[in-house]
Short mmCIF file of C-alpha atoms and ligand atoms in Angstrom, two decimals:
data_model
loop_
_atom_site.label_atom_id
_atom_site.label_comp_id
_atom_site.label_asym_id
_atom_site.label_seq_id
_atom_site.Cartn_x
_atom_site.Cartn_y
_atom_site.Cartn_z
CA UNK A 972 -8.52 21.87 -23.17
CA UNK A 973 -11.64 19.99 -23.17
CA UNK A 974 -12.46 16.47 -21.61
CA UNK A 975 -11.11 14.45 -24.35
CA UNK A 976 -8.10 16.28 -25.53
CA UNK A 977 -7.27 15.93 -21.94
CA UNK A 978 -7.73 12.00 -21.71
CA UNK A 979 -5.66 11.62 -25.13
CA UNK A 980 -2.97 14.30 -23.99
CA UNK A 981 -2.26 12.79 -20.56
CA UNK A 982 -3.54 9.63 -20.11
CA UNK A 983 -3.98 7.67 -23.69
CA UNK A 984 -0.54 8.77 -24.72
CA UNK A 985 1.45 7.79 -21.75
CA UNK A 986 3.63 5.30 -21.58
CA UNK A 987 2.30 2.77 -19.34
CA UNK A 988 -1.13 3.20 -21.53
CA UNK A 989 0.42 1.21 -24.59
CA UNK A 990 -0.72 -1.81 -25.51
CA UNK A 991 0.65 -5.00 -23.69
CA UNK A 992 0.55 -8.48 -22.27
CA UNK A 993 -2.78 -9.05 -20.92
CA UNK A 994 -4.43 -6.21 -22.05
CA UNK A 995 -6.80 -6.93 -25.04
CA UNK A 996 -8.11 -3.64 -25.26
CA UNK A 997 -6.92 -0.25 -23.55
CA UNK A 998 -8.22 3.51 -23.33
CA UNK A 999 -10.84 4.53 -26.00
CA UNK A 1000 -13.58 2.34 -25.91
CA UNK A 1001 -16.49 1.62 -23.42
CA UNK A 1002 -14.50 -1.09 -21.43
CA UNK A 1003 -11.43 -2.25 -21.39
CA UNK A 1004 -10.86 -6.22 -22.24
CA UNK A 1005 -8.50 -7.66 -20.03
CA UNK A 1006 -7.15 -11.49 -20.99
CA UNK A 1007 -6.48 -14.11 -18.40
CA UNK A 1008 -4.48 -17.29 -19.04
CA UNK A 1009 -6.38 -20.49 -18.04
CA UNK A 1010 -6.88 -21.23 -14.51
CA UNK A 1011 -5.78 -17.61 -13.35
CA UNK A 1012 -8.29 -15.36 -11.28
CA UNK A 1013 -9.04 -11.98 -11.72
CA UNK A 1014 -7.56 -9.90 -8.63
CA UNK A 1015 -9.35 -6.24 -8.15
CA UNK A 1016 -9.05 -3.42 -5.82
CA UNK A 1017 -9.89 0.05 -5.54
CA UNK A 1018 -8.39 2.75 -3.50
CA UNK A 1019 -9.46 6.76 -2.97
CA UNK A 1020 -7.65 9.64 -2.17
CA UNK A 1021 -8.97 12.72 -1.27
CA UNK A 1022 -7.34 16.15 -1.29
CA UNK A 1023 -7.09 17.27 2.50
CA UNK A 1024 -7.96 13.82 4.04
CA UNK A 1025 -5.37 11.50 2.13
CA UNK A 1026 -2.81 14.07 1.11
CA UNK A 1027 -2.29 17.66 1.70
CA UNK A 1028 -4.53 20.16 -0.63
CA UNK A 1029 -1.11 21.59 -2.04
CA UNK A 1030 1.33 18.92 -2.61
CA UNK A 1031 4.05 17.94 -6.01
CA UNK A 1032 1.54 16.55 -8.51
CA UNK A 1033 4.52 14.10 -9.47
CA UNK A 1034 4.94 12.47 -6.22
CA UNK A 1035 0.94 12.67 -5.94
CA UNK A 1036 0.52 10.46 -9.24
CA UNK A 1037 3.16 7.60 -7.90
CA UNK A 1038 1.62 7.54 -4.39
CA UNK A 1039 -2.00 6.96 -5.85
CA UNK A 1040 -0.77 4.32 -7.87
CA UNK A 1041 1.75 2.97 -5.33
CA UNK A 1042 -1.03 2.65 -2.58
CA UNK A 1043 -3.29 0.47 -4.82
CA UNK A 1044 -0.87 -1.67 -6.30
CA UNK A 1045 -0.01 -2.67 -2.62
CA UNK A 1046 -3.39 -4.38 -2.27
CA UNK A 1047 -2.13 -6.95 -5.61
CA UNK A 1048 0.99 -7.42 -3.41
CA UNK A 1049 -1.05 -8.48 -0.70
CA UNK A 1050 -2.81 -10.87 -2.29
CA UNK A 1051 -0.21 -12.38 -4.13
CA UNK A 1052 -1.23 -11.35 -7.36
CA UNK A 1053 1.18 -10.33 -10.37
CA UNK A 1054 0.27 -7.26 -11.70
CA UNK A 1055 -2.14 -6.72 -14.77
CA UNK A 1056 -3.61 -3.01 -15.21
CA UNK A 1057 -5.47 -0.41 -13.74
CA UNK A 1058 -7.92 2.43 -14.04
CA UNK A 1059 -8.02 6.16 -12.78
CA UNK A 1060 -11.01 8.02 -11.85
CA UNK A 1061 -9.83 11.49 -11.74
CA UNK A 1062 -11.89 14.43 -10.29
CA UNK A 1063 -10.00 17.94 -11.07
CA UNK A 1064 -11.07 21.35 -9.64
CA UNK A 1065 -9.39 23.09 -12.75
CA UNK A 1066 -7.52 21.85 -15.73
CA UNK A 1067 -4.07 22.73 -15.52
CA UNK A 1068 -1.53 21.54 -18.09
CA UNK A 1069 1.46 21.39 -15.59
CA UNK A 1070 -0.31 19.84 -12.66
CA UNK A 1071 -1.53 17.32 -15.17
CA UNK A 1072 1.68 16.93 -17.19
CA UNK A 1073 3.73 16.18 -13.70
CA UNK A 1074 0.68 13.89 -12.29
CA UNK A 1075 1.02 11.87 -15.52
CA UNK A 1076 4.87 11.47 -15.02
CA UNK A 1077 4.39 10.57 -11.60
CA UNK A 1078 1.67 7.94 -12.11
CA UNK A 1079 3.88 6.53 -15.41
CA UNK A 1080 6.53 6.15 -13.04
CA UNK A 1081 4.98 4.11 -10.65
CA UNK A 1082 3.15 2.15 -13.41
CA UNK A 1083 6.49 1.21 -14.85
CA UNK A 1084 7.89 0.35 -11.62
CA UNK A 1085 4.69 -2.06 -10.99
CA UNK A 1086 4.24 -3.40 -14.65
CA UNK A 1087 0.69 -1.85 -14.25
CA UNK A 1088 -0.92 -0.63 -17.42
CA UNK A 1089 -3.45 2.40 -17.68
CA UNK A 1090 -6.36 0.55 -19.46
CA UNK A 1091 -9.27 3.39 -18.81
CA UNK A 1092 -10.95 5.66 -16.08
CA UNK A 1093 -12.87 8.57 -15.43
CA UNK A 1094 -11.97 12.55 -15.80
CA UNK A 1095 -14.84 15.37 -14.06
CA UNK A 1096 -14.80 18.47 -12.37
CA UNK A 1097 -14.64 18.88 -8.74
CA UNK A 1098 -13.15 18.89 -5.43
CA UNK A 1099 -9.36 17.00 -6.13
CA UNK A 1100 -10.04 13.34 -5.53
CA UNK A 1101 -8.38 10.20 -7.21
CA UNK A 1102 -9.96 6.77 -7.38
CA UNK A 1103 -7.49 4.03 -9.15
CA UNK A 1104 -8.60 0.37 -9.28
CA UNK A 1105 -5.91 -1.71 -10.01
CA UNK A 1106 -6.26 -5.48 -11.92
CA UNK A 1107 -4.05 -8.48 -11.60
CA UNK A 1108 -3.57 -12.20 -12.39
CA UNK A 1109 -3.45 -15.11 -9.64
CA UNK A 1110 -3.85 -18.68 -10.05
CA UNK A 1111 -6.96 -20.10 -8.94
CA UNK A 1112 -6.93 -21.06 -5.48
CA UNK A 1113 -3.17 -19.40 -4.60
CA UNK A 1114 -4.32 -15.93 -3.66
CA UNK A 1115 -3.11 -14.67 -0.27
CA UNK A 1116 -6.28 -14.44 2.08
CA UNK A 1117 -6.24 -13.33 5.36
CA UNK A 1118 -8.18 -16.16 6.29
CA UNK A 1119 -5.80 -19.16 6.70
CA UNK A 1120 -3.42 -18.54 9.63
CA UNK A 1121 -2.92 -21.31 11.55
CA UNK A 1122 -1.76 -21.48 15.30
CA UNK A 1123 2.25 -22.32 15.36
CA UNK A 1124 2.76 -20.17 12.04
CA UNK A 1125 5.42 -17.19 12.40
CA UNK A 1126 4.15 -13.65 12.16
CA UNK A 1127 6.43 -11.93 9.81
CA UNK A 1128 6.69 -8.56 7.97
CA UNK A 1129 8.53 -7.66 4.69
CA UNK A 1130 10.55 -4.76 6.15
CA UNK A 1131 10.80 -1.91 8.48
CA UNK A 1132 7.29 -0.16 9.65
CA UNK A 1133 7.04 3.08 10.68
CA UNK A 1134 8.38 5.37 7.87
CA UNK A 1135 4.94 6.09 6.39
CA UNK A 1136 3.80 7.43 9.88
CA UNK A 1137 7.01 9.02 10.85
CA UNK A 1138 6.74 10.99 7.29
CA UNK A 1139 3.85 12.53 8.31
CA UNK A 1140 4.69 15.38 10.18
CA UNK A 1141 7.17 16.31 7.49
CA UNK A 1142 4.94 16.04 4.85
CA UNK A 1143 2.49 18.43 6.25
CA UNK A 1144 5.08 20.61 7.46
CA UNK A 1145 4.40 20.28 11.07
CA UNK A 1146 7.82 19.25 11.75
CA UNK A 1147 11.19 20.35 9.78
CA UNK A 1148 14.47 18.27 10.44
CA UNK A 1149 17.81 18.37 8.16
CA UNK A 1150 16.95 17.03 4.49
CA UNK A 1151 19.11 14.34 4.59
CA UNK A 1152 17.87 12.14 7.38
CA UNK A 1153 14.10 13.45 6.35
CA UNK A 1154 14.80 12.05 2.92
CA UNK A 1155 14.44 8.06 3.25
CA UNK A 1156 11.02 8.79 5.30
CA UNK A 1157 9.57 11.19 2.82
CA UNK A 1158 10.41 8.55 -0.13
CA UNK A 1159 8.80 5.68 1.87
CA UNK A 1160 5.38 8.07 1.92
CA UNK A 1161 5.40 9.71 -1.49
CA UNK A 1162 6.93 6.58 -3.21
CA UNK A 1163 5.43 3.52 -1.24
CA UNK A 1164 6.76 0.50 -3.57
CA UNK A 1165 4.50 -2.47 -3.22
CA UNK A 1166 6.37 -5.55 -2.21
CA UNK A 1167 4.63 -6.99 -5.56
CA UNK A 1168 7.74 -9.85 -5.77
CA UNK A 1169 7.56 -10.39 -2.37
CA UNK A 1170 3.71 -11.59 -2.56
CA UNK A 1171 4.07 -13.66 -5.67
CA UNK A 1172 6.84 -15.28 -3.51
CA UNK A 1173 4.75 -16.06 -0.41
CA UNK A 1174 2.05 -17.98 -2.96
CA UNK A 1175 2.01 -21.61 -1.95
CA UNK A 1176 3.89 -20.66 1.48
CA UNK A 1177 2.20 -18.16 3.36
CA UNK A 1178 -1.00 -19.10 5.30
CA UNK A 1179 -2.56 -15.61 5.18
CA UNK A 1180 -1.18 -11.68 4.53
CA UNK A 1181 -2.38 -8.40 4.00
CA UNK A 1182 -0.64 -4.91 3.20
CA UNK A 1183 -0.42 -2.70 6.47
CA UNK A 1184 -1.93 0.75 5.73
CA UNK A 1185 -3.57 1.06 8.91
CA UNK A 1186 -0.71 0.36 11.06
CA UNK A 1187 0.41 -2.80 12.82
CA UNK A 1188 -1.44 -4.10 15.29
CA UNK A 1189 -5.05 -2.57 13.42
CA UNK A 1190 -3.93 -4.50 10.61
CA UNK A 1191 -3.02 -7.84 12.42
CA UNK A 1192 -6.69 -7.54 14.12
CA UNK A 1193 -8.02 -8.34 10.61
CA UNK A 1194 -5.87 -11.32 10.31
CA UNK A 1195 -6.53 -12.66 13.66
CA UNK A 1196 -10.57 -12.09 12.71
CA UNK A 1197 -10.55 -13.59 9.95
CA UNK A 1198 -8.64 -16.73 10.63
CA UNK A 1199 -10.28 -17.40 13.93
CA UNK A 1200 -6.88 -17.23 15.65
CA UNK A 1201 -4.89 -14.79 18.12
CA UNK A 1202 -1.42 -13.21 17.15
CA UNK A 1203 0.75 -12.65 19.62
CA UNK A 1204 3.32 -9.63 18.57
CA UNK A 1205 6.89 -9.42 20.06
CA UNK A 1206 7.61 -5.48 20.84
CA UNK A 1207 10.91 -5.97 20.74
CA UNK A 1208 11.17 -8.29 17.40
CA UNK A 1209 9.35 -5.26 15.19
CA UNK A 1210 12.02 -3.82 12.85
CA UNK A 1211 12.41 0.02 12.32
CA UNK A 1212 14.32 1.99 9.86
CA UNK A 1213 17.42 3.84 11.12
CA UNK A 1214 16.15 7.33 9.63
CA UNK A 1215 13.12 6.87 11.98
CA UNK A 1216 15.17 6.09 14.97
CA UNK A 1217 17.32 8.87 14.00
CA UNK A 1218 14.35 11.55 13.87
CA UNK A 1219 12.12 10.54 16.62
CA UNK A 1220 12.64 9.33 20.51
CA UNK A 1221 12.10 5.49 21.00
CA UNK A 1222 8.70 5.93 22.12
CA UNK A 1223 7.44 7.89 19.29
CA UNK A 1224 9.13 5.67 16.79
CA UNK A 1225 7.28 2.33 18.00
CA UNK A 1226 4.37 3.80 18.30
CA UNK A 1227 4.47 4.90 14.42
CA UNK A 1228 5.30 1.50 13.70
CA UNK A 1229 2.89 -0.23 15.51
CA UNK A 1230 -0.08 1.84 15.16
CA UNK A 1231 0.97 4.14 12.49
CA UNK A 1232 -0.47 4.02 8.88
CA UNK A 1233 0.88 4.38 5.37
CA UNK A 1234 3.38 1.62 5.86
CA UNK A 1235 2.49 -0.85 2.64
CA UNK A 1236 4.76 -3.47 3.66
CA UNK A 1237 3.34 -7.19 3.93
CA UNK A 1238 2.53 -8.53 7.06
CA UNK A 1239 1.78 -12.72 6.66
CA UNK A 1240 2.02 -15.87 8.44
CA UNK A 1241 4.08 -18.76 7.65
CA UNK A 1242 4.45 -22.07 8.75
CA UNK A 1243 8.01 -22.16 10.68
CA UNK A 1244 9.03 -24.99 7.89
CA UNK A 1245 9.07 -22.50 5.09
CA UNK A 1246 10.96 -19.67 6.58
CA UNK A 1247 14.46 -20.80 6.06
CA UNK A 1248 13.88 -21.24 1.96
CA UNK A 1249 12.62 -17.54 1.37
CA UNK A 1250 15.88 -16.24 3.45
CA UNK A 1251 17.83 -18.44 1.61
CA UNK A 1252 16.10 -16.78 -1.50
CA UNK A 1253 17.24 -13.32 -0.42
CA UNK A 1254 13.58 -12.50 0.87
CA UNK A 1255 14.19 -9.68 3.85
CA UNK A 1256 11.59 -11.28 6.17
CA UNK A 1257 11.78 -10.06 9.59
CA UNK A 1258 9.61 -12.63 12.16
CA UNK A 1259 7.66 -10.60 14.68
CA UNK A 1260 5.62 -12.65 16.73
CA UNK A 1261 3.49 -15.87 16.55
CA UNK A 1262 -0.21 -17.30 15.91
CA UNK A 1263 -1.42 -18.61 18.79
CA UNK A 1264 -4.86 -20.31 19.57
CA UNK A 1265 -7.83 -17.85 20.82
CA UNK A 1266 -8.49 -14.16 19.41
CA UNK A 1267 -7.27 -10.59 19.13
CA UNK A 1268 -3.95 -9.63 18.83
CA UNK A 1269 -1.53 -8.91 21.97
CA UNK A 1270 1.71 -6.96 21.89
CA UNK A 1271 4.32 -8.34 24.87
CA UNK A 1272 7.69 -7.00 25.84
CA UNK A 1273 10.92 -9.26 25.92
CA UNK A 1274 9.67 -10.96 29.27
CA UNK A 1275 6.29 -11.93 27.64
CA UNK A 1276 4.32 -9.21 29.59
CA UNK A 1277 1.13 -7.78 27.82
CA UNK A 1278 2.07 -4.12 26.52
CA UNK A 1279 -0.77 -3.67 24.46
CA UNK A 1280 -1.63 -0.34 23.71
CA UNK A 1281 -5.56 0.97 23.84
CA UNK A 1282 -5.34 2.89 20.56
CA UNK A 1283 -4.12 0.77 17.15
CA UNK A 1284 -4.91 2.80 14.23
CA UNK A 1285 -6.56 4.97 11.81
CA UNK A 1286 -10.07 4.31 10.99
CA UNK A 1287 -12.18 7.01 8.98
CA UNK A 1288 -15.64 5.86 10.53
CA UNK A 1289 -15.02 4.53 14.32
CA UNK A 1290 -17.33 2.20 15.83
CA UNK A 1291 -19.30 4.28 18.75
CA UNK A 1292 -19.93 2.29 21.60
P1 ADP B 332 -17.93 6.82 -21.47
O1 ADP B 332 -18.37 8.27 -21.32
O2 ADP B 332 -18.16 6.02 -22.46
O3 ADP B 332 -17.59 6.37 -19.92
P2 ADP B 332 -15.41 8.57 -21.07
O4 ADP B 332 -15.92 9.56 -22.20
O5 ADP B 332 -15.55 8.51 -19.89
O6 ADP B 332 -16.03 7.21 -21.54
O7 ADP B 332 -13.96 8.41 -21.47
C1 ADP B 332 -13.75 7.82 -22.79
C2 ADP B 332 -12.33 6.61 -22.75
O8 ADP B 332 -11.08 7.28 -22.11
C3 ADP B 332 -12.43 5.55 -22.08
O9 ADP B 332 -12.08 4.92 -22.55
C4 ADP B 332 -12.13 5.70 -20.61
O10 ADP B 332 -11.84 4.35 -19.98
C5 ADP B 332 -11.20 6.72 -21.00
N1 ADP B 332 -10.66 7.47 -19.68
C6 ADP B 332 -11.04 8.55 -19.47
N2 ADP B 332 -10.50 9.11 -18.43
C7 ADP B 332 -9.51 8.71 -18.31
C8 ADP B 332 -8.38 9.13 -17.41
N3 ADP B 332 -8.31 9.50 -16.07
N4 ADP B 332 -7.26 8.29 -17.44
C9 ADP B 332 -7.38 6.96 -18.21
N5 ADP B 332 -8.35 6.82 -19.41
C10 ADP B 332 -9.56 7.44 -19.32
MG1 MG B 333 -16.92 8.02 -17.98
#
């Protein structure tokens, strides 16, 4: 199978690559053309997943397709952008029709869930890696950046934390347990559902936001730095799933929730006056701390004592001191 046949069969023919709102021209030309409405800005983000680094060399291609797009689309959610389109740069060691068919199905399933259309990409030969670029639309000046948190705001998250990191030993077959208990964690790892609707609901309300990919404390550090404030996280308020608490002892579970990566939940700061309206509208929002004057992130226990751990999250290139 040649490059063009591969693109045609598995990607151009996919339901998610068919014409749709916001896409003036899709796969097949030198560029895709996206249409924005008057008064909108284009939100763009790229993520690369490398085999053996971001996912096991041997894994289910359907799940990989889902995950690759879910992880990228989460960045649109974090900006409060509405989903428009994505491109896929795929590097493959060999062409396998069964692999491609399953991968494209997984990609398509996530694309449908996120209302994202595939508008282009690149296909090359080499060690397996995937680069997904997502495009979204956001009203001018309304994007949720990391930079607007103000002392007095509440620090919130959009759901339980730690499942992604908790799933990892099971994904890597380093640990096993009954399927009924691991299922929930594995689903959160392989099919992270970007909080796109929540992100849009936070427009005009949240003062800063991001999606948690490197661990709560590390990612909160980005908000603190960009906003020039301090963040106080209350350890006992960090929400964790029943599955995580069933599979790990309390310390391990808390560590996964605070410092593990791969959650893809939104963390955001919110003036206290905006909370009730969002809760009344049915959003599941957990208040886990406050924005304070100062800098950095502090974790406190129920008595207000500083219990900040020394290691905070995953970085590919750690700073050397
Ligand atoms: P060019 O050489 O002009 O960059 P290509 O031959 O790489 O174009 O690709 C042909 C068309 O197929 C382009 O529209 C490109 O965006 C699209 N395409 C290539 N690879 C993929 C892929 N993996 N998924 C979706 N579209 C793809
Ligand atoms: Mg090309």
